[in-house]
Structure formats: structure tokens, C-alpha cells
PDB file of C-alpha atoms in Angstrom:
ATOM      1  CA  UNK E   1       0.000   0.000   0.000  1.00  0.00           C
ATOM      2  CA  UNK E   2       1.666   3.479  -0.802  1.00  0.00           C
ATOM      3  CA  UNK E   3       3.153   5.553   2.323  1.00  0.00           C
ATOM      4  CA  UNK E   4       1.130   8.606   0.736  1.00  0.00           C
ATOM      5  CA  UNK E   5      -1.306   8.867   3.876  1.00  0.00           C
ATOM      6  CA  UNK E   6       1.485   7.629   6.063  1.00  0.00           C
ATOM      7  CA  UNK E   7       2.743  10.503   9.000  1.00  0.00           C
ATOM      8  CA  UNK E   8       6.152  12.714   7.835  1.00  0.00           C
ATOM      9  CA  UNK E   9       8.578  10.178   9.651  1.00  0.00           C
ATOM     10  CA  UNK E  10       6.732   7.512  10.060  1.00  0.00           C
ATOM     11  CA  UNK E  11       7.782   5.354   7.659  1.00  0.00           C
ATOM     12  CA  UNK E  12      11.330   4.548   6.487  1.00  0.00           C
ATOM     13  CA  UNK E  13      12.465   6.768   3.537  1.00  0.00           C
ATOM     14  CA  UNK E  14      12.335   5.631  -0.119  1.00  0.00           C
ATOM     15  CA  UNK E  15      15.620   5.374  -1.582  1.00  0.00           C
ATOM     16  CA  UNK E  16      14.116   6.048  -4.637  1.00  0.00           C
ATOM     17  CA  UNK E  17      12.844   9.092  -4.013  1.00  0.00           C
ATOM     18  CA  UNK E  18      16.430  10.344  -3.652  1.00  0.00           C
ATOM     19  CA  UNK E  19      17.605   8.644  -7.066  1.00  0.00           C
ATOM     20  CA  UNK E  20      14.279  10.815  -8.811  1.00  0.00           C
ATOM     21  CA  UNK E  21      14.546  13.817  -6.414  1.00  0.00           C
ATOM     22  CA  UNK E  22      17.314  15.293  -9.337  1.00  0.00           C
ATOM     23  CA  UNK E  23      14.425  15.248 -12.235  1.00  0.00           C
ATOM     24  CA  UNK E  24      12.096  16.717  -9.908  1.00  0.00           C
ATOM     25  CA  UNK E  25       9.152  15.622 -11.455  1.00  0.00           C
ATOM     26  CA  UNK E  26       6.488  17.421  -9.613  1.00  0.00           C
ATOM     27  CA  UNK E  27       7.944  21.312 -10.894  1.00  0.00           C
ATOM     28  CA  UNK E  28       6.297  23.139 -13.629  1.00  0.00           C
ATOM     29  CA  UNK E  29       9.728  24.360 -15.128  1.00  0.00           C
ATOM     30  CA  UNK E  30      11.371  20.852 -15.153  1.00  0.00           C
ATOM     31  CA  UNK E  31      12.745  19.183 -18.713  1.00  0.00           C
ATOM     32  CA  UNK E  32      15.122  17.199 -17.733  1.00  0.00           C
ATOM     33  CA  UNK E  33      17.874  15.591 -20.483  1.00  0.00           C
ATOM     34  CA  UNK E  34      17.331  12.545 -22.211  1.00  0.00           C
ATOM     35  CA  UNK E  35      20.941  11.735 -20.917  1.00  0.00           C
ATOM     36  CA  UNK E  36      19.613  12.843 -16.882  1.00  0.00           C
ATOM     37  CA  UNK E  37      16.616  10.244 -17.381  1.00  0.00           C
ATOM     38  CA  UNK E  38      18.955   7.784 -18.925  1.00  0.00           C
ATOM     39  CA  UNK E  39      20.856   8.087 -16.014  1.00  0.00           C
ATOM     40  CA  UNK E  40      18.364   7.203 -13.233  1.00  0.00           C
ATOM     41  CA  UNK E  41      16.500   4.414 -15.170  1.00  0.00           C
ATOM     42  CA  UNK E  42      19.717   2.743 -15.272  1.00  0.00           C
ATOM     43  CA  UNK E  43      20.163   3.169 -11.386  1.00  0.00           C
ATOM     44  CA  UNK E  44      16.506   2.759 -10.768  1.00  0.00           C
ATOM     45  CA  UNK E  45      16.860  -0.702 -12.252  1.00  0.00           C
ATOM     46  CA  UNK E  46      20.264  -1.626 -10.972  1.00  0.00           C
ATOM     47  CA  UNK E  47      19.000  -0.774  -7.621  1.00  0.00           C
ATOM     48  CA  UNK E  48      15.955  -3.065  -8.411  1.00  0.00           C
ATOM     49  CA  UNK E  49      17.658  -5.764  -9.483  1.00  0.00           C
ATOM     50  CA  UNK E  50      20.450  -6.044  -6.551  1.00  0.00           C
ATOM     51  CA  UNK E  51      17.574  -5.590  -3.883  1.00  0.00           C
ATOM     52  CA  UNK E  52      17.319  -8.698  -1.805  1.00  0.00           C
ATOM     53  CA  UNK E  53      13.327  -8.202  -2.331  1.00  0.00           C
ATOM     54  CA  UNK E  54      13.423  -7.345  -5.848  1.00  0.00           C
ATOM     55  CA  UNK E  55       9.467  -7.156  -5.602  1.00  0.00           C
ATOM     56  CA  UNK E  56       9.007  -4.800  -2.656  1.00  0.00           C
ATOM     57  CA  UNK E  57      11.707  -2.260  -4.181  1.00  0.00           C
ATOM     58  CA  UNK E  58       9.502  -2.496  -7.484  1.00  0.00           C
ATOM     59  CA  UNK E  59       6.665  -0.723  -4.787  1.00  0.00           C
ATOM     60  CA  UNK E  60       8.668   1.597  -3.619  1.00  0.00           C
ATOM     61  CA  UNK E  61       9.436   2.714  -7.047  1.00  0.00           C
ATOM     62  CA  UNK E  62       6.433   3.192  -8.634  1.00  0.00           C
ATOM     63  CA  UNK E  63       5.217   4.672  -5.134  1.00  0.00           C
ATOM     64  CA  UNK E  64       7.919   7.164  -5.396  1.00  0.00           C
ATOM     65  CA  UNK E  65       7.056   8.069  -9.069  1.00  0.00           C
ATOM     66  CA  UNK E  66       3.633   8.375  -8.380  1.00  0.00           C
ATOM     67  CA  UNK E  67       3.220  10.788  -5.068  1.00  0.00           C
ATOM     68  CA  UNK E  68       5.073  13.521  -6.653  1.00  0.00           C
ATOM     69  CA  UNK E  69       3.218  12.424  -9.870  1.00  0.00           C
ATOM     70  CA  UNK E  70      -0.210  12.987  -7.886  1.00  0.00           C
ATOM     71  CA  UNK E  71       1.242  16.963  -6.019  1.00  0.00           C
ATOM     72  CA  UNK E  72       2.247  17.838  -9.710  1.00  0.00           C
ATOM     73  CA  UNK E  73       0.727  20.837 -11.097  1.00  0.00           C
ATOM     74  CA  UNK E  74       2.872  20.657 -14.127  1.00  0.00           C
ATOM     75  CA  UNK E  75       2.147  18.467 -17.792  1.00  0.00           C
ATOM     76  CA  UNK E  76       3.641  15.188 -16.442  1.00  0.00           C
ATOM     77  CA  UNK E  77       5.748  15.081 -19.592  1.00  0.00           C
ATOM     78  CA  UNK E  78       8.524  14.527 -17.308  1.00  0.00           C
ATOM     79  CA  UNK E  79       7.023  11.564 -15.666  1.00  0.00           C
ATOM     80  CA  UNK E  80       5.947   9.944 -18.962  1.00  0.00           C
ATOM     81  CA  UNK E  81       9.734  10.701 -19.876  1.00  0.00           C
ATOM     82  CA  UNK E  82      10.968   8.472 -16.965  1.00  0.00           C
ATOM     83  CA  UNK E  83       9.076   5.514 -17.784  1.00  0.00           C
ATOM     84  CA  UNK E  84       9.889   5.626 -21.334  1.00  0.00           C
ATOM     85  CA  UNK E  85      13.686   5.736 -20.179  1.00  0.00           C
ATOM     86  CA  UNK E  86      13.099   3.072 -17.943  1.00  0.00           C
ATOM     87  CA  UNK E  87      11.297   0.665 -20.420  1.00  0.00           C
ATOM     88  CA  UNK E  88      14.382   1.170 -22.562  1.00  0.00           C
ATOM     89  CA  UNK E  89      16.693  -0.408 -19.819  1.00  0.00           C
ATOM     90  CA  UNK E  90      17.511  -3.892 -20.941  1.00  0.00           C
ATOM     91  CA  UNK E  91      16.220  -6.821 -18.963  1.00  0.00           C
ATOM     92  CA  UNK E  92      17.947  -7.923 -15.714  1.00  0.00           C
ATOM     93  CA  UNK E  93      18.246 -11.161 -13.634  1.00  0.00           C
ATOM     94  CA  UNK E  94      17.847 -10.150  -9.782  1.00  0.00           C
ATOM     95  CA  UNK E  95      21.350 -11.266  -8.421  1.00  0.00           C
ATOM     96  CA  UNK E  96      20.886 -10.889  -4.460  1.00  0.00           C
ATOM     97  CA  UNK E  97      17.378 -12.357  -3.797  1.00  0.00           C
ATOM     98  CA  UNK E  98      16.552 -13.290   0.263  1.00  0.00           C
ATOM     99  CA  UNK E  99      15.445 -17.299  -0.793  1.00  0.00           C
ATOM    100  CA  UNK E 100      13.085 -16.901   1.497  1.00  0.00           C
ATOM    101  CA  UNK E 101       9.889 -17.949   0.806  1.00  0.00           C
ATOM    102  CA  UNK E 102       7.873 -14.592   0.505  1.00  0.00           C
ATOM    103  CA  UNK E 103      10.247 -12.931  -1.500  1.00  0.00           C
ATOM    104  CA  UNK E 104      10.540 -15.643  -4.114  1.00  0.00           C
ATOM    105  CA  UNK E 105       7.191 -15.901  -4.517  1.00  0.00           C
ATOM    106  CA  UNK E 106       6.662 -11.992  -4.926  1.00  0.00           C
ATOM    107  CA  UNK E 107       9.277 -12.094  -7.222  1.00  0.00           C
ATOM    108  CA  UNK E 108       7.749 -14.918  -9.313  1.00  0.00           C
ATOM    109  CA  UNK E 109       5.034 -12.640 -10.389  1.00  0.00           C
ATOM    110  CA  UNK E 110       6.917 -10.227 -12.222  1.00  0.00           C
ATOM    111  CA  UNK E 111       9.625 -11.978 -13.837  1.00  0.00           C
ATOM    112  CA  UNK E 112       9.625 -13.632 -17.142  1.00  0.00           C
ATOM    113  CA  UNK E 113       8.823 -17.220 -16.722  1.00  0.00           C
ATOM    114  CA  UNK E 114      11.254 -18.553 -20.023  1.00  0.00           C
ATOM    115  CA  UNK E 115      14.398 -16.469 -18.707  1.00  0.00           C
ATOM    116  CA  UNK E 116      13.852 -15.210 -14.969  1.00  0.00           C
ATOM    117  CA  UNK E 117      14.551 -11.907 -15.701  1.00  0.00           C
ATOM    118  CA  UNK E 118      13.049  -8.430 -14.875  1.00  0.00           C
ATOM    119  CA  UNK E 119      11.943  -7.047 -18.203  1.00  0.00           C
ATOM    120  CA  UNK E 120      11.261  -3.526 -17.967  1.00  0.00           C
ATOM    121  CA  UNK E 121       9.943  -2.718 -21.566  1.00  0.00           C
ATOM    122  CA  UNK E 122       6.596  -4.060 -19.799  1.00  0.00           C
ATOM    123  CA  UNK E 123       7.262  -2.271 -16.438  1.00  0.00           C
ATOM    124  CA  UNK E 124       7.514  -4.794 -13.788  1.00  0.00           C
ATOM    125  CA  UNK E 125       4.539  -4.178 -11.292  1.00  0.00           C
ATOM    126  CA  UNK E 126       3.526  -1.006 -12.322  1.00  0.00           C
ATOM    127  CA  UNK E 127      -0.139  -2.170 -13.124  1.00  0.00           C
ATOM    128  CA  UNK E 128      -0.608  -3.567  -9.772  1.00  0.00           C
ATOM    129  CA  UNK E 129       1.026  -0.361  -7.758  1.00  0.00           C
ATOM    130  CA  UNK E 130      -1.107   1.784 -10.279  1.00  0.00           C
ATOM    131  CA  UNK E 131      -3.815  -0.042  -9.372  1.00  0.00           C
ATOM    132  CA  UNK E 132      -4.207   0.480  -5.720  1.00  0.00           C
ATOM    133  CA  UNK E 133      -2.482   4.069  -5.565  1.00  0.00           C
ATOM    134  CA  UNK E 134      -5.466   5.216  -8.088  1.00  0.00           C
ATOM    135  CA  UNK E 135      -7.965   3.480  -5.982  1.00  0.00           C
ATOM    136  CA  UNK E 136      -6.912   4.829  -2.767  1.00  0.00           C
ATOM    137  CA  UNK E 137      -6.895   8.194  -3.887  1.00  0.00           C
ATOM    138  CA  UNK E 138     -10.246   7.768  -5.494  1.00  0.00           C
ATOM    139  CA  UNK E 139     -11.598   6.375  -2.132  1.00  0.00           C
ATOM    140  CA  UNK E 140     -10.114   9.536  -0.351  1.00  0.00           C
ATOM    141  CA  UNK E 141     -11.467  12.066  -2.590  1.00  0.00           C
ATOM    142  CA  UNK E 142     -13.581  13.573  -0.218  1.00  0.00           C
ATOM    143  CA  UNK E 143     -12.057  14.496   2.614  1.00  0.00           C
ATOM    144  CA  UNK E 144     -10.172  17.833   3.199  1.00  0.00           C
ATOM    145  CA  UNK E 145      -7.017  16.604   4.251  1.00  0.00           C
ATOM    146  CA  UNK E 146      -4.733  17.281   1.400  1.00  0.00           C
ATOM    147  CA  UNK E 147      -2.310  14.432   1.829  1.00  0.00           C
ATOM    148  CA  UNK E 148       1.007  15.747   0.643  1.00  0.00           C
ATOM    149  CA  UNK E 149      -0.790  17.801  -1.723  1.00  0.00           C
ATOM    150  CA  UNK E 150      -2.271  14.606  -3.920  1.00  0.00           C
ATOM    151  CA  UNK E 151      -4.833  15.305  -6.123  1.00  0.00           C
ATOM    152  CA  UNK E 152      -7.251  12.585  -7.127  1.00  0.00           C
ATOM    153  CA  UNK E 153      -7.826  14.583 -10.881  1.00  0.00           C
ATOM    154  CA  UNK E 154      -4.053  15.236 -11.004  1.00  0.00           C
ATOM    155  CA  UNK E 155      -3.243  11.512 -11.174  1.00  0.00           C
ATOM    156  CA  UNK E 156      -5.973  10.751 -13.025  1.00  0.00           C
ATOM    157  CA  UNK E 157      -4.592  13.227 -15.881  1.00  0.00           C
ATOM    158  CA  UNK E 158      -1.097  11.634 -16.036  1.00  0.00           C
ATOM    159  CA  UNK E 159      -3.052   8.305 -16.103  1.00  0.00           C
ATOM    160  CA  UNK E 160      -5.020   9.212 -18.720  1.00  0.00           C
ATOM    161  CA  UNK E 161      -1.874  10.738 -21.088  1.00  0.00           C
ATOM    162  CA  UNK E 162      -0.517   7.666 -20.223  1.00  0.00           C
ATOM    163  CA  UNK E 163      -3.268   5.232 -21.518  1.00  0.00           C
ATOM    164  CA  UNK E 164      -2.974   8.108 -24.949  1.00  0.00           C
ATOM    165  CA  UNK E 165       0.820   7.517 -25.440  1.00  0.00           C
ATOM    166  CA  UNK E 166       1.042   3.854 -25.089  1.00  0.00           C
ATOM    167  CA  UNK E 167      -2.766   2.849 -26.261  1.00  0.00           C
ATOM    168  CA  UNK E 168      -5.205  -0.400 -25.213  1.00  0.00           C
ATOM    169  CA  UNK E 169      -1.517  -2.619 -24.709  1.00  0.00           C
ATOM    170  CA  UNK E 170      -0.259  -0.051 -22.623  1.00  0.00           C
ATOM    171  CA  UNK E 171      -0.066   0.184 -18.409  1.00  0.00           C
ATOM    172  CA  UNK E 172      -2.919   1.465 -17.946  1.00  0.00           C
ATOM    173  CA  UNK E 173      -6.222  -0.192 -19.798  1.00  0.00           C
ATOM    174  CA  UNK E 174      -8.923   1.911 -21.552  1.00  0.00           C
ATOM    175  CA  UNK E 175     -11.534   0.463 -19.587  1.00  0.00           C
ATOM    176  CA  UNK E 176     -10.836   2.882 -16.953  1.00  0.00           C
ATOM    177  CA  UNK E 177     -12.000   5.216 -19.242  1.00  0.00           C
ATOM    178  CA  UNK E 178     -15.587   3.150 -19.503  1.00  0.00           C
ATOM    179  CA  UNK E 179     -15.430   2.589 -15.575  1.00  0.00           C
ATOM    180  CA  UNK E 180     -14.946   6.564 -15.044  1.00  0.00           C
ATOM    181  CA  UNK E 181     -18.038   7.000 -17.323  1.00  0.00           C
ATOM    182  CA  UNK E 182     -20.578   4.539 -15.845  1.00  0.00           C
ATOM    183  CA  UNK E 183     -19.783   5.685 -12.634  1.00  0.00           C
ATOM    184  CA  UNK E 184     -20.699   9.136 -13.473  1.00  0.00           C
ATOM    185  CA  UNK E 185     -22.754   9.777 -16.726  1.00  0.00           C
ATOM    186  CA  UNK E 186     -25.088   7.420 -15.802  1.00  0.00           C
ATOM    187  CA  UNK E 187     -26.184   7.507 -12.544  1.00  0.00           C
ATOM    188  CA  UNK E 188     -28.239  10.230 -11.375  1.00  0.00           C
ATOM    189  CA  UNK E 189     -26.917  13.097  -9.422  1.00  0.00           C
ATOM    190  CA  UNK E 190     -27.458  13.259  -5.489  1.00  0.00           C
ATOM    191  CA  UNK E 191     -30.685  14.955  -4.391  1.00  0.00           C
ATOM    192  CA  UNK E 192     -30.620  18.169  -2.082  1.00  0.00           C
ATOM    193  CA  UNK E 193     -32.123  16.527   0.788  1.00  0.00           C
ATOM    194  CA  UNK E 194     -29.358  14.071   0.294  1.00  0.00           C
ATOM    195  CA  UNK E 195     -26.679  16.322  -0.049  1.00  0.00           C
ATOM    196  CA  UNK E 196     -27.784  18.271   3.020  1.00  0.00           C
ATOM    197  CA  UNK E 197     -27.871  14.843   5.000  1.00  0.00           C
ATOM    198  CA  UNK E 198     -24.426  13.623   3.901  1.00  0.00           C
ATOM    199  CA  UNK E 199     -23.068  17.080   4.572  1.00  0.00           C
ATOM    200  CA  UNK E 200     -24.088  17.322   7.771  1.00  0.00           C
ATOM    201  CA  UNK E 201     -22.443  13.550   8.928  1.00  0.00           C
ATOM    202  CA  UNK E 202     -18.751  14.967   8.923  1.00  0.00           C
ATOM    203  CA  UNK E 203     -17.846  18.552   8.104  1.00  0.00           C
ATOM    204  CA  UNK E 204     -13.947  16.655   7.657  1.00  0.00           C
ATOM    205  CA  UNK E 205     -15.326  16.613   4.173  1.00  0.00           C
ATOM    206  CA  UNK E 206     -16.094  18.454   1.064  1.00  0.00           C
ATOM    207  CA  UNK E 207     -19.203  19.646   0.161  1.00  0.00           C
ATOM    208  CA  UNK E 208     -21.266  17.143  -2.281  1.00  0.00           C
ATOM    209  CA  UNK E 209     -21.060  19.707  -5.018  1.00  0.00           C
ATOM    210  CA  UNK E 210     -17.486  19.563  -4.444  1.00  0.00           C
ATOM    211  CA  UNK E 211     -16.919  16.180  -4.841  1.00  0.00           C
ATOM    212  CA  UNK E 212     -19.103  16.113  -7.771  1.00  0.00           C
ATOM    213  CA  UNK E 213     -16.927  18.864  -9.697  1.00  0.00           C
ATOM    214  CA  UNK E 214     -13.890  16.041  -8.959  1.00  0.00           C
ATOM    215  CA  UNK E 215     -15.762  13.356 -10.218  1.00  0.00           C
ATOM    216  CA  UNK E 216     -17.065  15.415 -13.687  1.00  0.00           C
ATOM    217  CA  UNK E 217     -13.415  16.235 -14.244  1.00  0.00           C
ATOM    218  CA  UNK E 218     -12.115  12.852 -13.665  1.00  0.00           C
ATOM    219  CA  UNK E 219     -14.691  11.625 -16.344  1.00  0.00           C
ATOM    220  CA  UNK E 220     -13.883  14.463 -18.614  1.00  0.00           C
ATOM    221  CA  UNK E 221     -10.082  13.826 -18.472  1.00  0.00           C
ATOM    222  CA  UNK E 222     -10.118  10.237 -18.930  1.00  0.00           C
ATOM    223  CA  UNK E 223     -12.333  10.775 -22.269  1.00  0.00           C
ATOM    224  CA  UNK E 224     -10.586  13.716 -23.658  1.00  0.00           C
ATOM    225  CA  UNK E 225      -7.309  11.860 -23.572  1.00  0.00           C
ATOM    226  CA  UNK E 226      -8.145   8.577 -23.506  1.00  0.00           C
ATOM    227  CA  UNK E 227     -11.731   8.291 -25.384  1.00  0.00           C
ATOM    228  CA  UNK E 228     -10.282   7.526 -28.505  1.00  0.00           C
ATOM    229  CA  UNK E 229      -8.138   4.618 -26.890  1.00  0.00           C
ATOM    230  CA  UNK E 230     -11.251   3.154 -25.748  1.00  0.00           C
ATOM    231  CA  UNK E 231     -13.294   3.843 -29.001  1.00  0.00           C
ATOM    232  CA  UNK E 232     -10.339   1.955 -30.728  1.00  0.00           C
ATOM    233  CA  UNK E 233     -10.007  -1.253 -28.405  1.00  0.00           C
ATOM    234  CA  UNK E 234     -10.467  -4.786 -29.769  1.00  0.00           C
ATOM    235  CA  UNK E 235     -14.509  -4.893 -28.499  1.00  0.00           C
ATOM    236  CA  UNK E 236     -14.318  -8.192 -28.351  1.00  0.00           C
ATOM    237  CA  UNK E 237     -11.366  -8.830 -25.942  1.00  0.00           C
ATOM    238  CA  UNK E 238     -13.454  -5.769 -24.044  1.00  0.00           C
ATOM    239  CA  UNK E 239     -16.447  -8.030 -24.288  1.00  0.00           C
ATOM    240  CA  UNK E 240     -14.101 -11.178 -23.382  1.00  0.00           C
ATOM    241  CA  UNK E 241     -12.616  -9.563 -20.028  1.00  0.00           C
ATOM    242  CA  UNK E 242     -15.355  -6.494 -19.116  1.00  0.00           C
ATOM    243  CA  UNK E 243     -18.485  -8.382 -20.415  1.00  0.00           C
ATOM    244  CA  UNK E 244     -20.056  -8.068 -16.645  1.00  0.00           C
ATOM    245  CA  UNK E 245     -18.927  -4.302 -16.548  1.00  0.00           C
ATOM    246  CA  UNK E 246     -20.554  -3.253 -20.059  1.00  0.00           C
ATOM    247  CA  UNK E 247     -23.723  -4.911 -19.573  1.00  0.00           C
ATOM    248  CA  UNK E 248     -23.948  -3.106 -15.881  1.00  0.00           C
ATOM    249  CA  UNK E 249     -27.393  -1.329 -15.577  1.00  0.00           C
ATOM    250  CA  UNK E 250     -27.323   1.908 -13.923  1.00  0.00           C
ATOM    251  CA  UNK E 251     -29.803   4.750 -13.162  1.00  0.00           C
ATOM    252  CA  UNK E 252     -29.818   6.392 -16.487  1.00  0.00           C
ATOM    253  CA  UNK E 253     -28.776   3.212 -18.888  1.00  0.00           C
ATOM    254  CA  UNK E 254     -31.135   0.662 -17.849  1.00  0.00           C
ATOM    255  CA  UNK E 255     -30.240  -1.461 -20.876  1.00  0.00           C
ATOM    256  CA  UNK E 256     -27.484  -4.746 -21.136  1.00  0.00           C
ATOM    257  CA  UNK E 257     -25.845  -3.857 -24.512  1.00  0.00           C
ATOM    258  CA  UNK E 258     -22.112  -3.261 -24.234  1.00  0.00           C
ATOM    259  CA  UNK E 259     -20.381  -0.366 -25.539  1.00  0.00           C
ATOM    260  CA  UNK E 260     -22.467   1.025 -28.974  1.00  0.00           C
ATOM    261  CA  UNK E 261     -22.723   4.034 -30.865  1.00  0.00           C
ATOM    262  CA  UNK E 262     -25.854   5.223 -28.990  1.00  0.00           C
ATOM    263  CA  UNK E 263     -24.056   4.882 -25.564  1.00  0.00           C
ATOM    264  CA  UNK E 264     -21.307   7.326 -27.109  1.00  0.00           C
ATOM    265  CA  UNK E 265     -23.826   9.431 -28.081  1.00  0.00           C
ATOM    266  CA  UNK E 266     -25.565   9.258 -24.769  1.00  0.00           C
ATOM    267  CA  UNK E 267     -22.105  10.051 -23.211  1.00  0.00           C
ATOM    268  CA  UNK E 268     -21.933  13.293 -25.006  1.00  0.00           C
ATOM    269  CA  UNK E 269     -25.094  14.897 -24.509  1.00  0.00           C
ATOM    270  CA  UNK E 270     -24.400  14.424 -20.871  1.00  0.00           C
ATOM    271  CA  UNK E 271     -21.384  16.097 -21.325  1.00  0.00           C
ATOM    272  CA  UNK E 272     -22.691  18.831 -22.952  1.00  0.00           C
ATOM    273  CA  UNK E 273     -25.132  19.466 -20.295  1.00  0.00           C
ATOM    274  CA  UNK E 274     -22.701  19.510 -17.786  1.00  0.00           C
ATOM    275  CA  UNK E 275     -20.608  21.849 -19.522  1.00  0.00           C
ATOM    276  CA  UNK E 276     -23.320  24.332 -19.417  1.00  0.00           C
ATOM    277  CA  UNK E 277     -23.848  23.795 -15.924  1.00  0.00           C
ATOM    278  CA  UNK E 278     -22.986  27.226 -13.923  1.00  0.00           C
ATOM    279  CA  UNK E 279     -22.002  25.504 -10.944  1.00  0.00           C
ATOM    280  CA  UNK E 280     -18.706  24.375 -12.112  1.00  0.00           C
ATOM    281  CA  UNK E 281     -16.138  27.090 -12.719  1.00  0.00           C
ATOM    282  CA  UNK E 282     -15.091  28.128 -16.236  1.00  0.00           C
ATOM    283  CA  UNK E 283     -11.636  26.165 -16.547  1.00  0.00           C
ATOM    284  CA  UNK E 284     -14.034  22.517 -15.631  1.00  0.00           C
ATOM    285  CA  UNK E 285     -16.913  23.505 -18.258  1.00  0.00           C
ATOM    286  CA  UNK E 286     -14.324  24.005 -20.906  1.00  0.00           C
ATOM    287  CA  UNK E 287     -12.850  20.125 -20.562  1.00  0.00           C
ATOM    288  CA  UNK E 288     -16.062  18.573 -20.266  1.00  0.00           C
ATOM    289  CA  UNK E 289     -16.671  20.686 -23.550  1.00  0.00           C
ATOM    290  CA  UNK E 290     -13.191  19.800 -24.793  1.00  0.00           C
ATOM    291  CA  UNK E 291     -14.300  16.071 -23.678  1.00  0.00           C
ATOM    292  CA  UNK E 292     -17.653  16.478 -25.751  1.00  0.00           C
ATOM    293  CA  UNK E 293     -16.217  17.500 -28.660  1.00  0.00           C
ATOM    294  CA  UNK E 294     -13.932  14.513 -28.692  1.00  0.00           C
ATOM    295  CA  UNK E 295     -16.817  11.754 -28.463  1.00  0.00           C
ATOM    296  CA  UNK E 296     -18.845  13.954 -30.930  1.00  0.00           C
ATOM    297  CA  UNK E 297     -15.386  13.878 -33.530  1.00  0.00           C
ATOM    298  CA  UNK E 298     -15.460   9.744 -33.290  1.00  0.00           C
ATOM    299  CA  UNK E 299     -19.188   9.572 -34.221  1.00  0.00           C
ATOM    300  CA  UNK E 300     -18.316  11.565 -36.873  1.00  0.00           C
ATOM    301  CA  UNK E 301     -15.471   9.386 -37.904  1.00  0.00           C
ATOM    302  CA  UNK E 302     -12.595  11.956 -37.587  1.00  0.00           C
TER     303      UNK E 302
END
């Protein structure tokens, strides 16, 4: 589980947050050099691959990539940067495993099965750190606390550029995108008397109308970057692996027929309402519009 909501001092530093801390990924005015990213990916994975627990540094690494990936206020072109320099590293054979049994059988998981090695063209791990550091911070959404500064949408946009530059085979898989979608186009929103009622439980939080502005920019980044991934995907591995997800009923699609040209279309006209919607501030009506105008431009075939 990441350290993000752990106490400053609490938990044992990351030694790979000092081998990143040079790139600084979470600055605006960082670029660093192709030769500076070369650099740490080939100490990242040397570091990685002497570990006596090769898969418990492979947490730590993608935990200290993705907490000053989550504070960034910047493109994340950095970030992306980094993990393109580190799937370039060559593959590597862990030479000081702990034979104990736990870490051999965490390692197991992310090592090729014909040669034993780390291969990091397919970034060892990542899916399963991304996983759960994505879900935590979607889980925490609502509360105040700013946890080092993480932002729920933040992550959500690297995510999302991610899923763009590498496509469906990529780390991250477009039917996050979908999930993001069902979740929120197609449920109803919260009544007053609701609101009021949940408001009143813990004032820790944000307001309802807060948390819904998150959750209408989380859908509208993950389909302005990201839509046309999803539009794209082989339907029926989709079908093969999400079949349960597509045909999920919810408030406002009531119907059991996977991902079609009519649910697109539904998908936009919410967006457009929303993007009309005067409670959200200027910058968040302009994505969702932005988001719109992407769904309408694949029904349209461009």
C-alpha cells in the first residue's frame, strides 16, 4: 500500500525518491535531459535488481514516481519521460534475492517465466502499484485533508496521457475510461435533501457539489485523452474480459448492450449538459466541452 497517507517520519524513507529527487518531477519548469533520465532508469533498475526483495523495491518505485506524480501541477511530460527511459533499460536477472519464501514468490510474479529476468519494456509491477495508488486516492477524494498535496484529478490526468501515449496494450487499460463513465454519466446526481444529509455527517469533508466537480473532471479527463483509446479497443477482448462491466445497468442506462454508438452518443449529450452547468467554474466547463467534442469527432469518424 503506498506511504502517501502515512505521518512525515513515520515510515522509512524511499531510496528512490532520492535517485528521482534530481528530475524533480512534480515542478512546472522541469525538462530534464534525455541523458539525466537515462541516467536514473539505469540506477533505478540496478538498484531493483540487486535488492534482496526485488518485488518490494519495485513498490517503492512506482510509489515514489507516483506521489510527486499525484502533487504535480505541471504536464507530467517529465514523468511519462521516466518511464519511457526506464522501459528502454535492458532486462535484468535479480542477483541478491533473500530465498526466502515470501520474497521468491513476490518475485515470481513479475519476472519472465522462459528467462527469470526483470523485463522492464513491460514495467515490472507497475499495473498492480497503479492499481491500488489510483484506488486509494479515489476512495479519499472527499475528505479535506490534502495528503502531501495529492490530487485525485491530477493523477488521473497523467493516467489518462498515459493510456494516450502507449494505447489499449499499454499500463494502464482503456476500460478505466468506460469505468470513469458509468460511474458518473449514468447515474443520477445526489438529491438536495441528500446532499444536506451527507453534509451534515462529517464537516472533515467536502461539500457534495465539491466532490461532484472532482468526479465530472475525472470523467472528462479520462475521455478527452483517452476516449479515442477506448473507441479503438479490440470490443471483443473488451467483451471477453469487461463483459459483466458493459452490460452493468445503472440509473440512467437501464439497458445490457455493451459499448455502442448510442451509448457514445448518450455520453456526449451528458457532457454537454454539464458543460453548461454554472455551478462548475469556467476552466471545468471548458474540458467537459473539450471532452464532448472529442466523443462527438469519433461519431463523426474523424
Amino acid at each position: 500500500m503506498t506511504t502517501l497517507f502515512d505521518a512525515p517520519g513515520t515510515s522509512p524513507p524511499n531510496p528512490f525518491s532520492t535517485l528521482i529527487a534530481p528530475l524533480n518531477l512534480s515542478s512546472e519548469e522541469t525538462n530534464p535531459s534525455p541523458s539525466a533520465l537515462a541516467s536514473v532508469a539505469a540506477q533505478i533498475t540496478h538498484a531493483v535488481t540487486t535488492s534482496t526483495n526485488p518485488a518490494t523495491s519495485l513498490w517503492e518505485l512506482w510509489d515514489a514516481i507516483f506521489i510527486p506524480t499525484a502533487t504535480s501541477r505541471a504536464t507530467h511530460i517529465p514523468t511519462l519521460a521516466l518511464l519511457s527511459a526506464i522501459r528502454a533499460q535492458p532486462p535484468s536477472l535479480p542477483s541478491n534475492v533473500d530465498w526466502n519464501d515470501d520474497a521468491v514468490r513476490e518475485l515470481k510474479s513479475h519476472v519472465d517465466e522462459t528467462d527469470g529476468k526483470l523485463h522492464w519494456e513491460t514495467l515490472p509491477k507497475f499495473g498492480w502499484s497503479w492499481r491500488d495508488f489510483h484506488d486509494i486516492l479515489e476512495a479519499n477524494r472527499e475528505w479535506k485533508a490534502g495528503w502531501q498535496g495529492a490530487s485525485f484529478p491530477t493523477f488521473v490526468e497523467f493516467s489518462a496521457l498515459l493510456l494516450q501515449e502507449r494505447g489499449e496494450k499499454g499500463e494502464v487499460h482503456p476500460i478505466n475510461v468506460f469505468y470513469a463513465c458509468s460511474n458518473i454519466l449514468k447515474t443520477r446526481e445526489t438529491s438536495g435533501d441528500e446532499k444536506k444529509e451527507d453534509q451534515e455527517k462529517d464537516e472533515r469533508k467536502l461539500t457534495p457539489e465539491e466532490v461532484r466537480a472532482i468526479d465530472v473532471r475525472v470523467v472528462a479527463t479520462w475521455l478527452k485523452f483517452g476516449g479515442r483509446v477506448l473507441w479503438e479497443a479490440d470490443q471483443a477482448e473488451l467483451r471477453k474480459h469487461f463483459g459483466a462491466a458493459l452490460d452493468w445497468e445503472r440509473d440512467l442506462w437501464p439497458k445490457k448492450d455493451g459499448l455502442t454508438r448510442e451509448r457514445w452518443a448518450f455520453w456526449a449529450e451528458r457532457l454537454w449538459g454539464l458543460g453548461e452547468d454554472e455551478r462548475f467554474d469556467e476552466q471545468l466547463r471548458t474540458l467537459v466541452k473539450e471532452a464532448a467534442e472529442v466523443i462527438e469527432g469519433l461519431l463523426e469518424g474523424k
